[in-house]
Structures are given as C-alpha cells and as structure tokens.
Short mmCIF file of C-alpha atoms in Angstrom, two decimals:
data_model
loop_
_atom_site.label_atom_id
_atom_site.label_comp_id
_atom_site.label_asym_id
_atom_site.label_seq_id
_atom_site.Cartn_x
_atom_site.Cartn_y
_atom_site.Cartn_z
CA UNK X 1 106.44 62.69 91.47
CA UNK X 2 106.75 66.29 90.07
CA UNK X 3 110.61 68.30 90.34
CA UNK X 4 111.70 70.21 93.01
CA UNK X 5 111.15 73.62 92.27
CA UNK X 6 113.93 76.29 92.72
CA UNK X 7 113.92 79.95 92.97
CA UNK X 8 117.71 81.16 92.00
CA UNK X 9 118.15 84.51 92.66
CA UNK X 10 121.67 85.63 91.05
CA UNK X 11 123.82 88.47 92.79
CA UNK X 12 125.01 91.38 91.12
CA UNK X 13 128.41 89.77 90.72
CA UNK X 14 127.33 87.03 88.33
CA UNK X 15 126.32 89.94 85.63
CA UNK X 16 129.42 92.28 85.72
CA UNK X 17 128.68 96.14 84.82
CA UNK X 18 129.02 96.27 81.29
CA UNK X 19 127.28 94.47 78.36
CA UNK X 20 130.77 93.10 77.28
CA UNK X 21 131.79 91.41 80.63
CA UNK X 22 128.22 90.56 80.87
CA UNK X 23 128.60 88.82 77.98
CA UNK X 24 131.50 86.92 79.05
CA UNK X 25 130.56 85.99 82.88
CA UNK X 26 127.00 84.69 81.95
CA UNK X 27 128.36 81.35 80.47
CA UNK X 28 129.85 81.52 83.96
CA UNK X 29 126.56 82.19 84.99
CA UNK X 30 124.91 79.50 83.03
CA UNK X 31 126.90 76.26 83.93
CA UNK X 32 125.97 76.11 87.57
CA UNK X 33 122.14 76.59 86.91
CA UNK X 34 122.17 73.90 83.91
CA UNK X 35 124.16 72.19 86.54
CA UNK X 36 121.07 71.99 88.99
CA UNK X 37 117.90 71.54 86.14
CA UNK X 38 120.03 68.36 85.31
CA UNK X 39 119.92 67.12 88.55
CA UNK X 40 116.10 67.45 88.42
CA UNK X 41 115.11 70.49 89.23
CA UNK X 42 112.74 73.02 87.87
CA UNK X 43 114.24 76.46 87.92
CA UNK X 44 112.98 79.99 87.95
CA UNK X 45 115.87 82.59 87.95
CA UNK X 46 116.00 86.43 89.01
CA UNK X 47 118.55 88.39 88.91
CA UNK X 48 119.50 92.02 89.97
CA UNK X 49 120.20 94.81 87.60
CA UNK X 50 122.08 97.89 89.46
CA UNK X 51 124.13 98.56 87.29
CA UNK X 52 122.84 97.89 83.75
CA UNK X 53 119.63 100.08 84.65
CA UNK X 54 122.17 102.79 85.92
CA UNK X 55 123.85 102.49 82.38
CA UNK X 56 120.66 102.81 80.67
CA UNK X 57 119.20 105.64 82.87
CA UNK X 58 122.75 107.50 82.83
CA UNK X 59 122.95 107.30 78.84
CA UNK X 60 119.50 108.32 78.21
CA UNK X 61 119.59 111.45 80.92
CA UNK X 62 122.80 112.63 79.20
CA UNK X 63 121.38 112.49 75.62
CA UNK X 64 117.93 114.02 76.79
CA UNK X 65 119.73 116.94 78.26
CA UNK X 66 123.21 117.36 77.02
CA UNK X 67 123.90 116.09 73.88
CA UNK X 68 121.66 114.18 71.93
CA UNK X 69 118.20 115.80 72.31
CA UNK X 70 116.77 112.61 72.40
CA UNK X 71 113.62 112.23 74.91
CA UNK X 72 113.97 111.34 78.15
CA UNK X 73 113.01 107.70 79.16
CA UNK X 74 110.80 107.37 82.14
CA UNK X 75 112.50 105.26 85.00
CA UNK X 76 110.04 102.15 84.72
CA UNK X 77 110.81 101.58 80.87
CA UNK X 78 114.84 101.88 82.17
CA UNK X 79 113.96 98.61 84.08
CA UNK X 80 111.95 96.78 80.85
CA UNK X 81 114.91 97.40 78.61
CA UNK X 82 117.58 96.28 81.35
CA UNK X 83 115.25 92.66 81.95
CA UNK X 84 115.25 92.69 78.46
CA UNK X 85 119.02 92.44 77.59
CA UNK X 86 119.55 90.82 80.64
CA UNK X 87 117.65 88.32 79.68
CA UNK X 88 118.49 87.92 76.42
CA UNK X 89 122.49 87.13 77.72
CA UNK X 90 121.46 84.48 79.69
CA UNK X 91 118.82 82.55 77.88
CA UNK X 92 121.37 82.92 75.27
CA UNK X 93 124.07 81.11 77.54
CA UNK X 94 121.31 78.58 79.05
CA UNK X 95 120.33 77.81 75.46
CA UNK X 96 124.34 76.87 74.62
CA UNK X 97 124.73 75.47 77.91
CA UNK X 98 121.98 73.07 76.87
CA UNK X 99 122.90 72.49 73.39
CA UNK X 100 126.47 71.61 74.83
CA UNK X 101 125.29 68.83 76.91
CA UNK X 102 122.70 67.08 74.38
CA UNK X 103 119.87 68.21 76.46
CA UNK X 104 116.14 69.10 75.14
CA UNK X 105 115.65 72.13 77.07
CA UNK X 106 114.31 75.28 76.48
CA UNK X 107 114.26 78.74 78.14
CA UNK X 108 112.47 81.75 78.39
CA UNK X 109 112.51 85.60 79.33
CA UNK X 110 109.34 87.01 80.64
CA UNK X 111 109.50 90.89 81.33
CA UNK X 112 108.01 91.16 84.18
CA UNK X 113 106.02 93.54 86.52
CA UNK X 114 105.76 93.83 90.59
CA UNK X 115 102.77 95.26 91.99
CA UNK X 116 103.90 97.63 94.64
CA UNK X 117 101.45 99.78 96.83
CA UNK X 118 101.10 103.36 95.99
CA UNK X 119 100.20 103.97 99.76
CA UNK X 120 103.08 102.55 100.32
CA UNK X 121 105.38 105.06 103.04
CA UNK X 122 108.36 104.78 101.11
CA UNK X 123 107.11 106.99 97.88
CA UNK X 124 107.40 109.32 100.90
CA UNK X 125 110.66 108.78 102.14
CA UNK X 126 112.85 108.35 98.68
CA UNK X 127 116.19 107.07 98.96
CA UNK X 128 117.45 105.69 96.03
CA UNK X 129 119.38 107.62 93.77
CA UNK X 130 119.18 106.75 89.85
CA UNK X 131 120.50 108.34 86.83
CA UNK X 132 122.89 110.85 85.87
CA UNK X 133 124.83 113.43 87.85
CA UNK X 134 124.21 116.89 87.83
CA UNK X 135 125.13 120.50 89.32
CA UNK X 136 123.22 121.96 92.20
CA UNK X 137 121.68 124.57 89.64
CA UNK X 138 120.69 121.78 87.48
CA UNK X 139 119.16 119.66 90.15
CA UNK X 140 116.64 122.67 91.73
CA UNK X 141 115.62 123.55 87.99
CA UNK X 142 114.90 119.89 87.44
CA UNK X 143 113.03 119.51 90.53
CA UNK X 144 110.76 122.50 90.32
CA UNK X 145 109.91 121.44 86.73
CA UNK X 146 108.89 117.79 88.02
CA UNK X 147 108.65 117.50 91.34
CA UNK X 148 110.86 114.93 91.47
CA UNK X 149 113.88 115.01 94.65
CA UNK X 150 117.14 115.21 93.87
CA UNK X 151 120.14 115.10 96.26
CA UNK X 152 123.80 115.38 96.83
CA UNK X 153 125.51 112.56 96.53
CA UNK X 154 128.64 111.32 97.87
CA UNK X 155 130.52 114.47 96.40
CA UNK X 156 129.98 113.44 92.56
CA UNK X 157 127.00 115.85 91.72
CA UNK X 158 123.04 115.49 92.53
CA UNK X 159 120.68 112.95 91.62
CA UNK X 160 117.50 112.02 91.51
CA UNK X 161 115.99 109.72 94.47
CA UNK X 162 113.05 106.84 94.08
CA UNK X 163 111.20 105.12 96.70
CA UNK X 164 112.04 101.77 97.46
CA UNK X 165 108.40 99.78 97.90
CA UNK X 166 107.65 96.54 99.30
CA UNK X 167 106.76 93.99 96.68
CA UNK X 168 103.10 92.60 96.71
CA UNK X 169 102.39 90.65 93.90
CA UNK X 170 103.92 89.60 90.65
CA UNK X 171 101.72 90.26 87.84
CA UNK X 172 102.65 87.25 85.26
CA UNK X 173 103.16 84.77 87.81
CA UNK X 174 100.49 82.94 86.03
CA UNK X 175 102.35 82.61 82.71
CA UNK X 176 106.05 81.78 84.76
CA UNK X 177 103.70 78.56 86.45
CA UNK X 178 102.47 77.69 82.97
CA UNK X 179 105.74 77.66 81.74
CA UNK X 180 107.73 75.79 84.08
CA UNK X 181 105.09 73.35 84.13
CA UNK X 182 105.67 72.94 80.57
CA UNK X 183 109.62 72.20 81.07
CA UNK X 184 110.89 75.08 80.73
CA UNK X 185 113.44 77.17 82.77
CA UNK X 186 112.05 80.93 83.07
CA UNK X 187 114.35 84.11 83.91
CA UNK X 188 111.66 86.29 85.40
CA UNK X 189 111.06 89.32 87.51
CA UNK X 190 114.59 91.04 87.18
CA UNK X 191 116.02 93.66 89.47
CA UNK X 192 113.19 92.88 91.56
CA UNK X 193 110.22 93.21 88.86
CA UNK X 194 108.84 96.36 86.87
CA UNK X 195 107.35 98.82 90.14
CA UNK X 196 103.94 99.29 89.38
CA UNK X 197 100.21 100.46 90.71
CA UNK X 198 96.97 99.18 90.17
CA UNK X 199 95.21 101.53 87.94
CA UNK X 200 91.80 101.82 86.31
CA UNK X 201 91.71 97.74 86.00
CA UNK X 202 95.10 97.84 84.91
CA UNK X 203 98.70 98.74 85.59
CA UNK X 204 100.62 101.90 85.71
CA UNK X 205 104.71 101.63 85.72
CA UNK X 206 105.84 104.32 88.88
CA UNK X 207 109.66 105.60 89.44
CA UNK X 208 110.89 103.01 92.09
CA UNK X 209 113.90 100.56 92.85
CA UNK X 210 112.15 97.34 94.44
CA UNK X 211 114.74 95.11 96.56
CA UNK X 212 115.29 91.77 94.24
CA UNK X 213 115.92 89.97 97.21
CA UNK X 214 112.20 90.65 98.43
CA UNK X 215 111.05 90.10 94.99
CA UNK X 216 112.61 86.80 95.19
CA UNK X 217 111.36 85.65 97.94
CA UNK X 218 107.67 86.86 96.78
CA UNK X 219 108.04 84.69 93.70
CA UNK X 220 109.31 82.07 95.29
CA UNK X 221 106.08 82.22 97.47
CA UNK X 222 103.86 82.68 95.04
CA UNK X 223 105.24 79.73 92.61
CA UNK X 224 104.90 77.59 95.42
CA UNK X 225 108.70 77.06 95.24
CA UNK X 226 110.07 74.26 97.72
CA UNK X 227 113.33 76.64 98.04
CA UNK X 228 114.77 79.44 97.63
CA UNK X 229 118.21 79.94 96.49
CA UNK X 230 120.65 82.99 96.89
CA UNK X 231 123.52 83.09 94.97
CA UNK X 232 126.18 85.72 96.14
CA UNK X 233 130.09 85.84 96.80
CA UNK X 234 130.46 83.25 99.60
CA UNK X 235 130.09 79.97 100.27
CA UNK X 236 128.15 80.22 103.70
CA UNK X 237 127.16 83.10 105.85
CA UNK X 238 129.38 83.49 108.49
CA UNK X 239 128.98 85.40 112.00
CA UNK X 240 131.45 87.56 113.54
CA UNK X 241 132.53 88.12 109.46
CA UNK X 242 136.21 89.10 109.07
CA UNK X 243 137.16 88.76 112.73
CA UNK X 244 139.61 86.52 114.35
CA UNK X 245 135.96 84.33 115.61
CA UNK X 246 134.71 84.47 112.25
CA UNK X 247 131.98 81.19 112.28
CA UNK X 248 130.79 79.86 109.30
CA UNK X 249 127.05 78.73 109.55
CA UNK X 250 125.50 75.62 108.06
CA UNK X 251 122.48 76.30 108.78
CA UNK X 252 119.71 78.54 110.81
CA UNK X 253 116.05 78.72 111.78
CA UNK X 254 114.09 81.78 111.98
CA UNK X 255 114.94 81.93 115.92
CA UNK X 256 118.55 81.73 115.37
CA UNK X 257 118.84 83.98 112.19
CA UNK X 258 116.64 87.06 114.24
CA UNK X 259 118.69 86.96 117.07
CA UNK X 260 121.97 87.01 114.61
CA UNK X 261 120.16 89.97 113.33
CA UNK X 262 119.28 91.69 116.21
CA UNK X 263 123.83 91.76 117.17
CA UNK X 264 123.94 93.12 114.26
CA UNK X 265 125.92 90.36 112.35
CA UNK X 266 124.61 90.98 109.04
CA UNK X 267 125.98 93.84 106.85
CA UNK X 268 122.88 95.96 105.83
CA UNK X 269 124.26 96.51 102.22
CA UNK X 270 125.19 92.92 101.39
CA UNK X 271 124.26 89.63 103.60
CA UNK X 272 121.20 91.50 106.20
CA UNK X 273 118.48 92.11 102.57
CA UNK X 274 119.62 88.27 101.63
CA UNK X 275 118.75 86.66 105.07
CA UNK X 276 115.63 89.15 105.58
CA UNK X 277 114.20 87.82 102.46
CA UNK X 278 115.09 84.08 103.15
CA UNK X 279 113.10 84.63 106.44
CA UNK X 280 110.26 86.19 104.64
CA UNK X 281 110.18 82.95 102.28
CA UNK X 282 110.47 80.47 105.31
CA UNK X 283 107.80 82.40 107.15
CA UNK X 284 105.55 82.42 104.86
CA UNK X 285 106.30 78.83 103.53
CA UNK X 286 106.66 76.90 106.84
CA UNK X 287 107.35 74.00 104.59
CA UNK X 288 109.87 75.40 102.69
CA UNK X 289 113.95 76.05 103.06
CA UNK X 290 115.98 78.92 101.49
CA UNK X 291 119.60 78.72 101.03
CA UNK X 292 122.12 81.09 100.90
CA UNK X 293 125.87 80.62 99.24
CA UNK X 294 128.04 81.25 95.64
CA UNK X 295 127.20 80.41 92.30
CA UNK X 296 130.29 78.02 91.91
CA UNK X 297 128.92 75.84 94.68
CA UNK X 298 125.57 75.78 93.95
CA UNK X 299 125.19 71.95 93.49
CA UNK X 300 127.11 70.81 96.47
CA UNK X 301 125.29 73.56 98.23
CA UNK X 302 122.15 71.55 97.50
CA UNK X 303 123.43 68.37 98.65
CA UNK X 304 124.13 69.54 101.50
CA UNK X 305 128.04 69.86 100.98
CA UNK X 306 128.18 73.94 102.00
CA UNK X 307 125.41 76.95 102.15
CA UNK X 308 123.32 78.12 104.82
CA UNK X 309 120.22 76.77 105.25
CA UNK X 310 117.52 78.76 106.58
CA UNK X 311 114.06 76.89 107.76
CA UNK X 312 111.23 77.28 110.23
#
C-alpha cells in the first residue's frame, strides 16, 4: 500500500527574518518534518517567504537607486532567489536531520512557478506593498516612469503595491509527483509559487504576492495529497480567541468552519487565510482532511493527540 501523502505548509515563524536566525531555527524546522516521513509519510513542504523576499527586494531597490548603481531586479526574480536560499537552509537541515538518524533519504528544492490569471481583478486592485521606502517626490517620479502604484504606508515612506492573484495551477507539479514517487521529500512552491502568465506557449514571471496558504492548498490538490497540513503558532484553532470563553477546537467540517467564519472568529491576517485554504482543499478533495496546529506538535497532531481537523 503506497504512503500517506502530506502537504506541510510552514508559517512564517519557522524561518525567522534574517539568513542567520534562519539558519539556526530550520534544524528546528527540520526535526518535526523528519519526525513525520519516519512515521511513513511522503512529504511535500511549502513555506512562506515575507520577509526574506522583502530583504531581497529592499537591498536591491536601495543599491539600484541610492548607492550601488546596480540594476534593479524585477519582483518575480526577488521570489526565485528567496525559494532558492530558502530552500537551500532546509534541505540542508533535512539532509543532517537524516544523516543524524541513519536514514537513506534524500531531498530536493524545486523553484517553482504558479500560474496566476492575468484577467485576474486583483492586478486591478493592488494591495500589497513590496520593497523599499521612499519620499512622496520619489514615489510620483517612480510611478510616472513605470506605471507602477505606489502608496503611503503606515507613516514610514511610500511603496510600491502588487496584486495579490488567485493561484491556478502549479507549473512543475509534474516533476514534484515524479519525485516523491521516487522517495524523496520535495520543498516546492515557496511563498506561494513564482506569479506567472501564460504567454506565447510559455510563461512570463508578473509583479505579484500569491497567498501561500492558497498555493498550498492548490498543490495539495493537485498532488493528490490525502492531507493538508498547516503549521503555525498554536496548537489548535480556538473560537472566541483570547477571551474569557476562549474554545479550543478539535476538529470542524466545512458547515461548522463557514459559520465560525461568517461571526467573524478568525483573524483575517493570521488564522481566517489558513482555514479558507483548508476549506478550499477539503472542498475540492471530499476525501481528503487538512489540519491545522504548531510545528512542535506536528506528530501528535497526526495521531490525533491535538490540531484541528477540517473535513467534508
């Protein structure tokens, strides 16, 4: 009978914001998912990337225009480099993790792109804002030279805003199968894929942030998964969060989890994009479960010790 497949999607918390800590919190990282691919498992991981393709976007805005004359790099190659080094950290830390525990493993980093639509609304409506800051002056020059919008934010300067598209397909979904069919673990579509268009028979990277929770729960989809697994900085979800009621929840089904959302229980910038995309996995996978809790308790999680499980 063939493994169990898994889909781990790792939150933002399991990377830290700076290639040192990174460094140190993936063998953090690692333990838990060696953890689970001993137990039997096949595993595909994704992971966000906030911060480290801020970093890169930041560093390579202020040489391009302040100090190092270097050329600018376009948004979409900001996402390669930060799946890239990503990447690299934690195959790195799977690779010891294996070594350290005798077994014959191997894993792999796939760059990876995410079709998006270019009719989709949202390159319309940007909202995301990337990159470094700059003065008011600065920003209109930059945008009537591009075209690009740029906006105040938060009192630190102006920035430029991407769309945030839907995810349709992911492009080498065919070569992540192959590969965990051959054994291996694969880190793939990071920070929710490389955005980009079908063009001319091929593919054209566009200026975008895609949600990696989405992304997740496409791949999961699409590699016929049997679960999906999001790993953030509690054990369960709870309702009523931080209030005298606060209920943790073992479990929901699609019923439960939309009327949850529709009181507004879920925080729209941390748990409501995790349980949206668990109920676009279940949904779409009636025969398939998504789970929700930390990295630490992964395992038990899976045995059905703590998490939230989310089915049709």
């Amino acid at each position: 009978m063939a493994n169990k497949r898994l889909v781990i999607a790792l939150g933002g918390n399991a990377l830290g914001n700076t290639p040192e800590e990174q460094l140190e919190l993936v063998s953090n990282t690692a333990a838990p998912i060696v953890d689970l691919i001993e137990e039997g498992f096949d595993v595909i991981v994704t992971h966000g990337n906030g911060p480290q393709v801020g970093m890169i976007k930041v560093a390579t805005d202020n040489s391009a225009t302040k100090v190092g004359g270097t050329p600018s790099i376009p948004f979409p190659e900001c996402g390669a480099m930060s799946q890239g080094y990503i990447g690299y950290h934690l195959q790195q830390a799977m690779q010891r993790e294996f070594a350290r525990r005798g077994m014959d493993k191997a894993c792999a980093s796939i760059v990876t792109q995410t079709v998006v639509d270019a009719a989709d609304p949202a390159f319309q409506d940007p909202t995301k804002p990337v990159g470094a800051f700059f003065t008011e002056e600065e920003a209109a020059k930059l945008m009537e030279e591009t075209g690009n919008k740029y906006v105040e934010d938060a009192g630190r300067g102006w920035r430029w805003v991407v769309a945030s598209p839907a995810p349709v397909r992911i492009v080498e979904l065919p070569l992540i199968n192959n590969l965990v069919e051959a054994g291996m673990c694969v880190i793939s579509t990071g920070g929710g894929g490389i955005p980009v268009i079908e063009e001319d028979g091929g593919y054209k990277g566009v200026p975008a942030v895609i949600d990696k929770d989405r992304s997740a729960a496409l791949l999961a989809g699409e590699a016929d998964a049997d679960m999906l697994v999001i790993l953030t900085a509690v054990d369960r979800v709870c309702i009523n969060f931080n209030k005298p009621d606060q209920q943790e929840l073992a479990s929901m089904t699609i019923a439960e989890a939309e009327k949850y959302m529709e009181e507004g229980q879920f925080a729209k910038g941390s748990m409501l994009p995790k349980v949206e995309a668990c109920l676009s996995f279940v949904k779409a996978n009636p025969n398939g479960k998504a789970l929700i809790t930390s990295l630490e308790r992964a395992k038990e999680a899976l045995a059905g010790e703590t998490g939230t499980v989310i089915t049709a």
